[in-house]
Amino acid sequence: MAKTKKKPSTYLYPVPVVMVTCGIEKPNIITLAWVGTVSSDPPMVGIAVRKERHSHRLIEESGEFVVNIPGEELLEATDHCGQVSGRDTDKFAATGLTPEPASEVKAPLIAECHVNMECKVREKLELGAHDLFLGEVVAVHVDEEYVDDSGRRVDYGKVKPFVLTFAEYRGLSEPLAKYGFSVKR
Ligand SMILES: Cc1cc2nc3c(=O)[nH]c(=O)nc-3n(C[C@H](O)[C@H](O)[C@H](O)COP(=O)(O)O)c2cc1C
């Protein structure tokens, strides 16, 4: 099949959709999709936030944030937190989401998200439109019912996270195979 050449741009999709909480006195929620795991030891995640975002200032000032993974039941709240600004909206009040105290950082967890990762900013890379905050994961919380039978892994089939494909949210399909199946690991 012939390929069509496009001008350089960000075509890396799907990407996970998360709600990041940040700020201390008036905590805020920002929806982000340009996020990823960047190191396992120490465990680190990267979040790309445009400089002009209200949340950018809150993260820069506090040096902390929490990555909260929403399930499909929180799709509308998640989209909403990516459409309005914490400059003029209390997004917890607007969405009905519940702030819950974290253990290692001052920003709250979102109680309704089944997985929460508390992070401390270790570095900020200025890349252009976005700054990449690299956060060390200093605590993780998982709702007990969402840990699988072995007690070691999160049952993401139950969490039902969703992804963004350019301008559309999509759910995850059924599992395709086990990790390492091609080498019978
Ligand atoms: C699905 C989705 C993904 C988004 N991903 C990002 C992102 O990765 N980085 C970013 O800076 N803004 C992203 N945004 C936009 C912000 O969430 C949006 O501008 C938000 O209103 C900023 O909130 P704040 O002003 O309270 O910080 C995304 C929005 C949506 C709906």
Short mmCIF file of C-alpha atoms and ligand atoms in Angstrom, two decimals:
data_model
loop_
_atom_site.label_atom_id
_atom_site.label_comp_id
_atom_site.label_asym_id
_atom_site.label_seq_id
_atom_site.Cartn_x
_atom_site.Cartn_y
_atom_site.Cartn_z
CA MET A 1 0.00 0.00 0.00
CA ALA A 2 1.34 3.50 -0.83
CA LYS A 3 2.15 5.69 2.17
CA THR A 4 1.41 9.38 2.37
CA LYS A 5 4.16 11.58 3.83
CA LYS A 6 3.06 14.05 6.51
CA LYS A 7 4.85 17.05 7.93
CA PRO A 8 6.63 16.27 11.21
CA SER A 9 4.18 16.29 14.08
CA THR A 10 3.11 14.22 17.07
CA TYR A 11 1.50 11.07 15.70
CA LEU A 12 2.18 8.87 18.71
CA TYR A 13 -1.29 7.56 19.58
CA PRO A 14 -2.93 6.02 21.53
CA VAL A 15 -1.79 7.72 24.72
CA PRO A 16 -3.15 7.18 28.23
CA VAL A 17 -5.51 9.75 29.69
CA VAL A 18 -4.94 10.72 33.34
CA MET A 19 -6.10 13.35 35.77
CA VAL A 20 -3.23 15.06 37.55
CA THR A 21 -3.89 16.81 40.83
CA CYS A 22 -1.66 19.64 41.93
CA GLY A 23 -1.53 22.67 44.22
CA ILE A 24 -1.83 22.98 47.95
CA GLU A 25 -4.20 25.71 49.11
CA LYS A 26 -6.64 25.46 46.21
CA PRO A 27 -5.94 22.05 44.69
CA ASN A 28 -6.61 21.68 40.99
CA ILE A 29 -7.18 18.88 38.48
CA ILE A 30 -5.71 18.90 34.95
CA THR A 31 -6.38 16.23 32.35
CA LEU A 32 -3.21 15.13 30.56
CA ALA A 33 -2.50 12.66 27.79
CA TRP A 34 1.13 13.43 27.01
CA VAL A 35 2.41 11.35 29.89
CA GLY A 36 4.51 8.25 30.29
CA THR A 37 6.67 6.03 32.44
CA VAL A 38 10.33 7.02 32.01
CA SER A 39 12.28 4.96 34.58
CA SER A 40 11.69 1.94 36.80
CA ASP A 41 14.41 2.52 39.42
CA PRO A 42 13.77 5.04 40.78
CA PRO A 43 10.22 4.84 39.46
CA MET A 44 9.65 8.00 37.43
CA VAL A 45 6.93 9.39 35.22
CA GLY A 46 7.03 12.32 32.81
CA ILE A 47 4.15 14.74 32.26
CA ALA A 48 4.21 17.34 29.48
CA VAL A 49 2.38 20.53 30.50
CA ARG A 50 2.05 23.69 28.43
CA LYS A 51 3.69 26.68 30.08
CA GLU A 52 0.51 28.77 30.14
CA ARG A 53 -1.57 26.23 32.08
CA HIS A 54 -2.70 27.19 35.58
CA SER A 55 -1.51 23.73 36.67
CA HIS A 56 1.97 24.42 35.30
CA ARG A 57 2.41 27.17 37.88
CA LEU A 58 1.00 25.02 40.69
CA ILE A 59 3.35 22.13 39.88
CA GLU A 60 6.33 24.45 39.52
CA GLU A 61 5.62 26.18 42.84
CA SER A 62 4.94 23.04 44.90
CA GLY A 63 7.30 20.61 43.14
CA GLU A 64 4.67 17.90 43.50
CA PHE A 65 1.77 16.29 41.67
CA VAL A 66 -0.40 13.18 41.77
CA VAL A 67 -1.21 11.05 38.71
CA ASN A 68 -4.73 9.63 39.05
CA ILE A 69 -5.92 6.98 36.58
CA PRO A 70 -9.59 7.37 35.70
CA GLY A 71 -11.81 4.50 34.62
CA GLU A 72 -14.43 4.77 31.88
CA GLU A 73 -17.07 5.79 34.43
CA LEU A 74 -15.11 9.04 34.91
CA LEU A 75 -14.90 9.88 31.20
CA GLU A 76 -17.10 12.97 31.39
CA ALA A 77 -15.37 14.36 34.50
CA THR A 78 -11.99 13.70 32.87
CA ASP A 79 -12.93 15.53 29.68
CA HIS A 80 -14.35 18.42 31.71
CA CYS A 81 -11.11 18.85 33.69
CA GLY A 82 -9.36 19.23 30.33
CA GLN A 83 -11.74 21.92 29.06
CA VAL A 84 -11.94 24.44 31.90
CA SER A 85 -9.25 26.14 33.95
CA GLY A 86 -8.66 26.02 37.67
CA ARG A 87 -7.98 29.75 37.42
CA ASP A 88 -11.73 30.34 37.47
CA THR A 89 -13.31 26.96 38.29
CA ASP A 90 -13.11 24.67 41.31
CA LYS A 91 -12.95 21.43 39.33
CA PHE A 92 -13.59 19.23 42.38
CA ALA A 93 -16.88 21.08 42.97
CA ALA A 94 -17.74 21.16 39.25
CA THR A 95 -17.26 17.41 38.74
CA GLY A 96 -18.20 16.06 42.18
CA LEU A 97 -14.82 14.33 42.44
CA THR A 98 -13.54 13.90 46.00
CA PRO A 99 -10.12 15.12 47.17
CA GLU A 100 -8.46 12.69 49.56
CA PRO A 101 -5.26 13.43 51.51
CA ALA A 102 -2.10 11.92 50.03
CA SER A 103 0.62 10.42 52.25
CA GLU A 104 3.86 11.95 50.92
CA VAL A 105 2.77 15.06 49.03
CA LYS A 106 0.40 17.90 49.79
CA ALA A 107 -1.66 17.70 46.58
CA PRO A 108 -4.72 15.46 47.08
CA LEU A 109 -5.57 12.13 45.47
CA ILE A 110 -8.85 11.77 43.57
CA ALA A 111 -10.78 9.22 45.64
CA GLU A 112 -12.85 7.98 42.66
CA CYS A 113 -9.72 6.98 40.67
CA HIS A 114 -8.71 3.43 41.54
CA VAL A 115 -4.97 4.05 41.06
CA ASN A 116 -3.08 7.11 42.33
CA MET A 117 0.66 7.84 42.11
CA GLU A 118 2.16 10.54 44.32
CA CYS A 119 5.11 12.22 42.62
CA LYS A 120 7.86 14.67 43.52
CA VAL A 121 9.35 16.72 40.69
CA ARG A 122 13.03 15.84 40.18
CA GLU A 123 13.62 17.75 36.94
CA LYS A 124 11.95 20.05 34.45
CA LEU A 125 12.92 20.02 30.80
CA GLU A 126 11.91 23.06 28.77
CA LEU A 127 11.08 21.66 25.35
CA GLY A 128 9.15 24.46 23.63
CA ALA A 129 5.36 24.67 23.94
CA HIS A 130 5.46 22.07 26.71
CA ASP A 131 7.69 21.60 29.74
CA LEU A 132 8.35 18.01 30.73
CA PHE A 133 8.14 17.51 34.48
CA LEU A 134 9.94 14.36 35.55
CA GLY A 135 8.42 13.12 38.79
CA GLU A 136 9.67 10.39 41.09
CA VAL A 137 6.83 8.17 42.27
CA VAL A 138 7.05 8.30 46.06
CA ALA A 139 3.81 6.47 46.94
CA VAL A 140 1.15 4.47 45.09
CA HIS A 141 -2.42 3.78 46.19
CA VAL A 142 -4.71 1.16 44.66
CA ASP A 143 -8.27 0.44 45.70
CA GLU A 144 -8.11 -3.01 47.33
CA GLU A 145 -10.73 -4.54 45.04
CA TYR A 146 -8.63 -3.65 42.00
CA VAL A 147 -5.59 -5.70 42.96
CA ASP A 148 -5.63 -9.08 41.17
CA ASP A 149 -5.79 -12.48 42.88
CA SER A 150 -2.00 -12.72 43.23
CA GLY A 151 -2.12 -9.49 45.24
CA ARG A 152 0.80 -8.12 43.22
CA ARG A 153 -0.77 -6.56 40.16
CA VAL A 154 -3.44 -4.04 39.45
CA ASP A 155 -6.34 -5.56 37.52
CA TYR A 156 -6.47 -2.97 34.74
CA GLY A 157 -9.26 -4.91 33.05
CA LYS A 158 -11.37 -3.92 36.03
CA VAL A 159 -10.01 -0.36 36.32
CA LYS A 160 -11.02 0.24 32.68
CA PRO A 161 -8.57 3.02 31.82
CA PHE A 162 -9.10 4.67 28.45
CA VAL A 163 -6.87 6.23 25.83
CA LEU A 164 -6.83 9.18 23.47
CA THR A 165 -6.39 8.64 19.71
CA PHE A 166 -5.81 12.17 18.41
CA ALA A 167 -9.30 13.59 19.11
CA GLU A 168 -11.26 10.55 20.29
CA TYR A 169 -11.42 8.59 23.50
CA ARG A 170 -11.29 4.81 23.18
CA GLY A 171 -11.65 2.02 25.66
CA LEU A 172 -9.32 -0.95 25.80
CA SER A 173 -10.25 -4.14 23.97
CA GLU A 174 -10.04 -7.63 25.45
CA PRO A 175 -6.54 -8.89 26.34
CA LEU A 176 -4.66 -10.15 23.25
CA ALA A 177 -1.92 -12.26 24.84
CA LYS A 178 0.31 -12.48 27.89
CA TYR A 179 3.50 -10.38 28.02
CA GLY A 180 6.39 -12.52 26.65
CA PHE A 181 4.12 -15.09 25.01
CA SER A 182 6.15 -15.03 21.77
CA VAL A 183 9.13 -16.56 23.56
CA LYS A 184 6.98 -18.66 25.88
CA ARG A 185 8.27 -16.74 28.87
C1 LIG B 1 -7.86 14.40 26.86
C2 LIG B 1 -7.05 15.64 27.12
C3 LIG B 1 -5.67 15.55 27.16
C4 LIG B 1 -4.90 16.69 27.43
N1 LIG B 1 -3.54 16.58 27.49
C5 LIG B 1 -2.79 17.66 27.80
C6 LIG B 1 -1.38 17.52 27.96
O1 LIG B 1 -0.80 16.45 27.85
N2 LIG B 1 -0.68 18.64 28.28
C7 LIG B 1 -1.27 19.87 28.46
O2 LIG B 1 -0.58 20.85 28.76
N3 LIG B 1 -2.62 20.02 28.33
C8 LIG B 1 -3.39 18.94 28.02
N4 LIG B 1 -4.74 19.07 27.91
C9 LIG B 1 -5.37 20.37 28.08
C10 LIG B 1 -5.59 20.76 29.55
O3 LIG B 1 -6.14 19.70 30.30
C11 LIG B 1 -6.55 21.97 29.62
O4 LIG B 1 -5.99 23.06 28.95
C12 LIG B 1 -6.97 22.34 31.02
O5 LIG B 1 -8.15 23.11 30.95
C13 LIG B 1 -5.90 23.11 31.79
O6 LIG B 1 -6.35 23.28 33.10
P1 LIG B 1 -5.72 24.33 34.12
O7 LIG B 1 -5.78 25.69 33.47
O8 LIG B 1 -6.61 24.24 35.33
O9 LIG B 1 -4.32 23.91 34.41
C14 LIG B 1 -5.54 17.94 27.65
C15 LIG B 1 -6.93 18.02 27.59
C16 LIG B 1 -7.69 16.88 27.34
C17 LIG B 1 -9.19 16.97 27.31
#
